[in-house]
Tab-separated table of C-alpha atoms in Angstrom:
chain	number	residue	atom	x	y	z
A	1	MET	CA	-50.839	42.782	59.817
A	2	GLU	CA	-53.834	44.849	58.067
A	3	ARG	CA	-56.426	42.144	59.042
A	4	THR	CA	-54.832	42.222	62.774
A	5	ASP	CA	-55.063	46.055	62.692
A	6	ASP	CA	-58.947	45.905	61.094
A	7	SER	CA	-59.462	43.551	64.193
A	8	LEU	CA	-57.967	45.901	66.786
A	9	GLU	CA	-60.434	48.765	65.352
A	10	SER	CA	-63.295	46.502	65.389
A	11	LEU	CA	-62.678	45.900	69.314
A	12	GLU	CA	-62.497	49.385	69.918
A	13	ALA	CA	-65.703	50.058	67.938
A	14	LEU	CA	-67.455	47.285	70.035
A	15	GLU	CA	-66.261	48.660	73.288
A	16	ALA	CA	-67.676	52.220	72.057
A	17	GLU	CA	-70.756	50.792	71.209
A	18	ALA	CA	-71.109	48.787	74.526
A	19	ALA	CA	-70.400	51.954	76.426
A	20	ALA	CA	-73.184	53.734	74.750
A	21	LEU	CA	-75.634	50.829	75.153
A	22	GLU	CA	-74.635	50.591	78.850
A	23	ALA	CA	-75.211	54.215	79.411
A	24	ALA	CA	-78.393	54.083	77.798
A	25	ALA	CA	-79.478	51.055	79.859
A	26	ALA	CA	-78.645	52.562	82.905
A	27	GLY	CA	-80.653	55.685	82.290
A	28	ARG	CA	-83.429	52.912	81.433
A	29	GLY	CA	-82.518	50.849	84.892
A	30	GLY	CA	-81.915	47.401	82.626
A	31	LEU	CA	-79.508	45.646	80.340
A	32	PRO	CA	-76.708	45.953	82.838
A	33	GLY	CA	-74.874	43.109	80.503
A	34	ALA	CA	-74.819	44.477	77.330
A	35	ARG	CA	-71.369	45.800	77.806
A	36	ARG	CA	-69.997	42.337	78.591
A	37	ALA	CA	-71.585	40.460	75.777
A	38	LEU	CA	-70.594	42.764	73.209
A	39	LEU	CA	-67.051	42.647	74.662
A	40	ILE	CA	-66.741	38.747	74.756
A	41	GLN	CA	-66.995	39.197	70.889
A	42	GLY	CA	-63.772	41.074	70.875
A	43	PRO	CA	-60.971	38.601	71.540
A	44	LEU	CA	-62.701	36.212	69.088
A	45	VAL	CA	-62.581	38.441	66.417
A	46	ALA	CA	-58.716	39.379	66.975
A	47	LEU	CA	-58.080	35.519	67.469
A	48	LEU	CA	-59.564	34.963	64.154
A	49	ALA	CA	-57.537	37.494	62.913
A	50	VAL	CA	-54.459	35.829	64.022
A	51	VAL	CA	-55.328	32.583	62.342
A	52	LEU	CA	-56.011	34.002	59.160
A	53	MET	CA	-52.668	35.887	59.154
A	54	LEU	CA	-50.877	32.468	60.224
A	55	ALA	CA	-52.969	30.340	57.489
A	56	GLY	CA	-51.927	33.154	54.742
A	57	HIS	CA	-48.055	32.727	55.545
A	58	GLY	CA	-48.533	29.104	55.600
A	59	GLY	CA	-49.871	28.925	52.125
A	60	SER	CA	-47.280	31.633	50.988
A	61	GLY	CA	-44.631	28.439	52.144
A	62	ALA	CA	-46.042	25.672	50.534
A	63	ALA	CA	-46.545	27.463	47.328
A	64	ALA	CA	-42.612	28.099	47.745
A	65	SER	CA	-41.646	24.533	48.852
A	66	ALA	CA	-43.859	23.374	45.482
A	67	ALA	CA	-41.962	25.715	43.433
A	68	THR	CA	-38.763	24.039	44.352
A	69	PRO	CA	-37.340	21.952	41.519
A	70	SER	CA	-36.464	18.285	42.341
A	71	ALA	CA	-33.537	16.674	41.760
A	72	PRO	CA	-32.867	14.705	38.477
A	73	PRO	CA	-33.710	11.089	38.623
A	74	ALA	CA	-30.814	8.396	38.507
A	75	LYS	CA	-30.085	7.243	34.972
A	76	LEU	CA	-28.309	4.111	34.805
A	77	ALA	CA	-26.525	2.132	32.181
A	78	LEU	CA	-24.927	-1.679	32.852
A	79	LEU	CA	-21.467	-2.077	31.179
A	80	SER	CA	-18.946	-4.910	30.877
A	81	ALA	CA	-21.304	-7.511	32.864
A	82	HIS	CA	-19.706	-11.038	32.406
A	83	LEU	CA	-19.267	-13.999	34.514
A	84	ASP	CA	-16.543	-16.555	35.382
A	85	PRO	CA	-16.535	-20.099	34.371
A	86	PRO	CA	-17.649	-21.999	37.269
A	87	ALA	CA	-14.827	-24.095	39.030
A	88	GLN	CA	-17.446	-26.589	39.833
A	89	PRO	CA	-20.684	-28.017	38.226
A	90	SER	CA	-22.837	-27.058	40.974
A	91	GLY	CA	-21.083	-23.466	41.223
A	92	PRO	CA	-21.236	-20.763	42.314
A	93	VAL	CA	-20.657	-18.698	39.713
A	94	GLU	CA	-19.431	-15.215	40.271
A	95	ALA	CA	-20.794	-12.244	38.065
A	96	TYR	CA	-19.151	-8.700	37.556
A	97	VAL	CA	-20.703	-5.535	35.974
A	98	THR	CA	-20.027	-1.832	36.042
A	99	ILE	CA	-23.183	0.465	37.081
A	100	ARG	CA	-23.346	3.780	35.956
A	101	ASN	CA	-25.101	6.501	36.983
A	102	GLY	CA	-25.382	9.469	34.727
A	103	GLY	CA	-28.590	10.953	36.863
A	104	GLY	CA	-28.591	13.838	39.386
A	105	SER	CA	-30.222	11.395	42.051
A	106	ALA	CA	-28.406	8.158	44.171
A	107	ASP	CA	-29.964	4.704	43.740
A	108	ARG	CA	-29.236	1.412	45.485
A	109	LEU	CA	-29.166	-2.146	43.854
A	110	LEU	CA	-31.423	-4.304	46.191
A	111	ASP	CA	-32.018	-7.670	44.244
A	112	VAL	CA	-30.661	-9.474	41.080
A	113	THR	CA	-31.954	-12.247	39.660
A	114	THR	CA	-31.539	-15.020	36.659
A	115	PRO	CA	-33.414	-17.893	34.941
A	116	TRP	CA	-30.042	-19.833	35.658
A	117	ALA	CA	-29.868	-19.799	39.182
A	118	THR	CA	-32.503	-20.142	42.071
A	119	THR	CA	-30.730	-17.380	44.228
A	120	VAL	CA	-28.048	-14.270	43.575
A	121	ARG	CA	-26.331	-12.699	46.361
A	122	LEU	CA	-24.526	-9.355	46.606
A	123	VAL	CA	-21.178	-10.395	48.232
A	124	ASP	CA	-18.404	-8.034	49.184
A	125	ALA	CA	-14.573	-9.077	48.991
A	126	ALA	CA	-15.060	-11.374	52.214
A	127	GLY	CA	-18.081	-13.103	50.912
A	128	ARG	CA	-20.357	-11.407	53.192
A	129	THR	CA	-23.967	-10.846	51.866
A	130	GLN	CA	-24.920	-6.943	51.744
A	131	PRO	CA	-28.419	-6.030	51.705
A	132	TRP	CA	-28.000	-3.310	48.954
A	133	ILE	CA	-25.313	-1.566	46.881
A	134	SER	CA	-25.513	2.238	46.551
A	135	VAL	CA	-24.723	3.750	43.328
A	136	PRO	CA	-24.151	7.615	43.859
A	137	ALA	CA	-25.294	10.332	41.340
A	138	GLY	CA	-22.959	11.216	38.856
A	139	SER	CA	-20.681	8.274	39.569
A	140	SER	CA	-20.073	4.263	38.938
A	141	VAL	CA	-19.607	1.481	40.519
A	142	THR	CA	-17.853	-1.668	39.502
A	143	LEU	CA	-18.398	-5.159	40.625
A	144	ARG	CA	-15.220	-6.570	40.197
A	145	PRO	CA	-13.118	-9.582	41.243
A	146	GLY	CA	-11.744	-9.364	44.665
A	147	GLY	CA	-14.228	-6.507	45.604
A	148	LEU	CA	-18.182	-6.238	45.619
A	149	HIS	CA	-19.758	-8.546	43.158
A	150	LEU	CA	-22.685	-11.020	42.424
A	151	GLU	CA	-22.463	-14.929	43.426
A	152	LEU	CA	-24.942	-16.975	41.437
A	153	THR	CA	-26.062	-20.639	43.516
A	154	GLY	CA	-28.424	-22.966	43.232
A	155	LEU	CA	-27.320	-23.217	39.480
A	156	ARG	CA	-30.435	-24.830	37.533
A	157	ARG	CA	-27.995	-25.337	34.546
A	158	THR	CA	-24.153	-25.002	34.443
A	159	PRO	CA	-23.124	-22.317	32.559
A	160	LYS	CA	-20.323	-22.977	29.808
A	161	LEU	CA	-17.713	-20.803	28.105
A	162	HIS	CA	-19.409	-18.759	25.737
A	163	ASP	CA	-23.208	-18.895	26.908
A	164	VAL	CA	-24.775	-15.849	27.396
A	165	ILE	CA	-26.430	-15.362	30.777
A	166	GLN	CA	-29.464	-13.030	31.587
A	167	LEU	CA	-29.329	-10.736	34.820
A	168	ASP	CA	-32.218	-8.531	35.955
A	169	LEU	CA	-30.790	-6.007	38.375
A	170	THR	CA	-33.712	-4.304	40.456
A	171	PHE	CA	-33.002	-0.776	41.766
A	172	ALA	CA	-34.771	0.841	44.595
A	173	GLN	CA	-35.477	4.096	42.089
A	174	SER	CA	-34.885	2.834	38.865
A	175	GLY	CA	-36.701	-0.791	38.593
A	176	THR	CA	-35.737	-3.534	37.193
A	177	VAL	CA	-32.622	-3.265	34.429
A	178	HIS	CA	-31.938	-6.325	32.229
A	179	SER	CA	-28.303	-7.327	30.953
A	180	TRP	CA	-27.108	-9.917	29.115
A	181	ALA	CA	-23.507	-11.259	30.044
A	182	PRO	CA	-21.304	-14.102	28.268
A	183	VAL	CA	-19.220	-16.655	30.504
A	184	GLY	CA	-15.805	-15.911	29.580
A	185	PRO	CA	-14.001	-12.190	29.096
A	186	ALA	CA	-15.894	-8.944	29.180
A	187	ASN	CA	-17.384	-7.232	26.080
A	188	THR	CA	-17.221	-10.371	23.902
A	189	LEU	CA	-21.050	-10.121	23.053
A	190	THR	CA	-22.143	-9.165	19.396
A	191	VAL	CA	-25.742	-7.802	18.859
A	192	GLU	CA	-26.625	-11.103	17.086
A	193	ASP	CA	-25.687	-13.044	20.792
A	194	VAL	CA	-28.002	-10.785	22.458
A	195	MET	CA	-30.657	-11.188	20.068
A	196	HIS	CA	-30.556	-14.652	20.294
A	197	ALA	CA	-30.737	-14.699	24.077
A	198	MET	CA	-33.652	-12.609	23.972
A	199	ASP	CA	-35.532	-15.010	22.259
A	200	SER	CA	-35.283	-16.990	25.893
A	201	MET	CA	-36.032	-14.194	27.784
A	202	ASP	CA	-37.140	-14.846	31.589
A	203	ARG	CA	-36.312	-18.869	30.709
A	204	LEU	CA	-33.509	-21.117	30.368
A	205	PRO	CA	-32.390	-21.262	26.845
A	206	PRO	CA	-32.500	-24.482	24.601
A	207	GLU	CA	-29.179	-26.361	25.513
A	208	THR	CA	-26.547	-26.315	22.825
A	209	PRO	CA	-26.325	-29.864	21.864
A	210	ALA	CA	-22.636	-31.196	22.297
A	211	ALA	CA	-20.689	-31.679	18.779
A	212	PRO	CA	-21.002	-34.887	17.211
A	213	GLU	CA	-17.644	-36.785	17.699
A	214	THR	CA	-15.674	-37.597	14.737
A	215	PRO	CA	-15.483	-41.378	14.189
A	216	THR	CA	-11.949	-42.612	13.821
A	217	THR	CA	-11.115	-45.281	10.874
A	218	PRO	CA	-9.361	-48.093	12.651
A	219	ALA	CA	-5.819	-48.198	11.459
A	220	ALA	CA	-5.164	-51.148	8.739
A	221	PRO	CA	-3.640	-54.225	9.886
A	222	ALA	CA	0.187	-54.483	9.197
A	223	LYS	CA	1.098	-57.189	6.433
């Protein structure tokens, strides 16, 4: 408000100066427009004062907004990932995992890929494809049989019991998070299993050769 008061005082000074000039001009018979030429500057001075005052208020608001702390980011952990053995060699294969968000911001699971299949869908209990799966802040979402889960189709190789499958889950805020999941019960992986699977990161691991058959000894002819 100090700037506005100063501008009003300047306007009053201009009016006084214009009146004096106009009186002097009248005595000399000239300069009839002196008062008008000076007074036209007065509104411009007042307008400039208002603009400066509003700019000052706007700057204060921007500084206050910048000082407001943002929420902590999402902090994700993937737990108990595992897959069902496929009922048919061509699939599909269903996968499950618990996504825990220990951060202060929500996140969304947008996409899942794996070297083992061409497509991984996010599906609900009815088998309908979902565009994403929301993971609220400070909460967990469990993908489980009979509910939300992952479905692998277009298998490049048929997973067998105890195979370790790489799953790459991509989130809106947290980016891509890697997980390794056994085919079979959850929580059966050892550190050695994961280290071995990481040797084939982003590609199919070497296929485990089938165990050789034990030759059978023909029975001796009866005497």
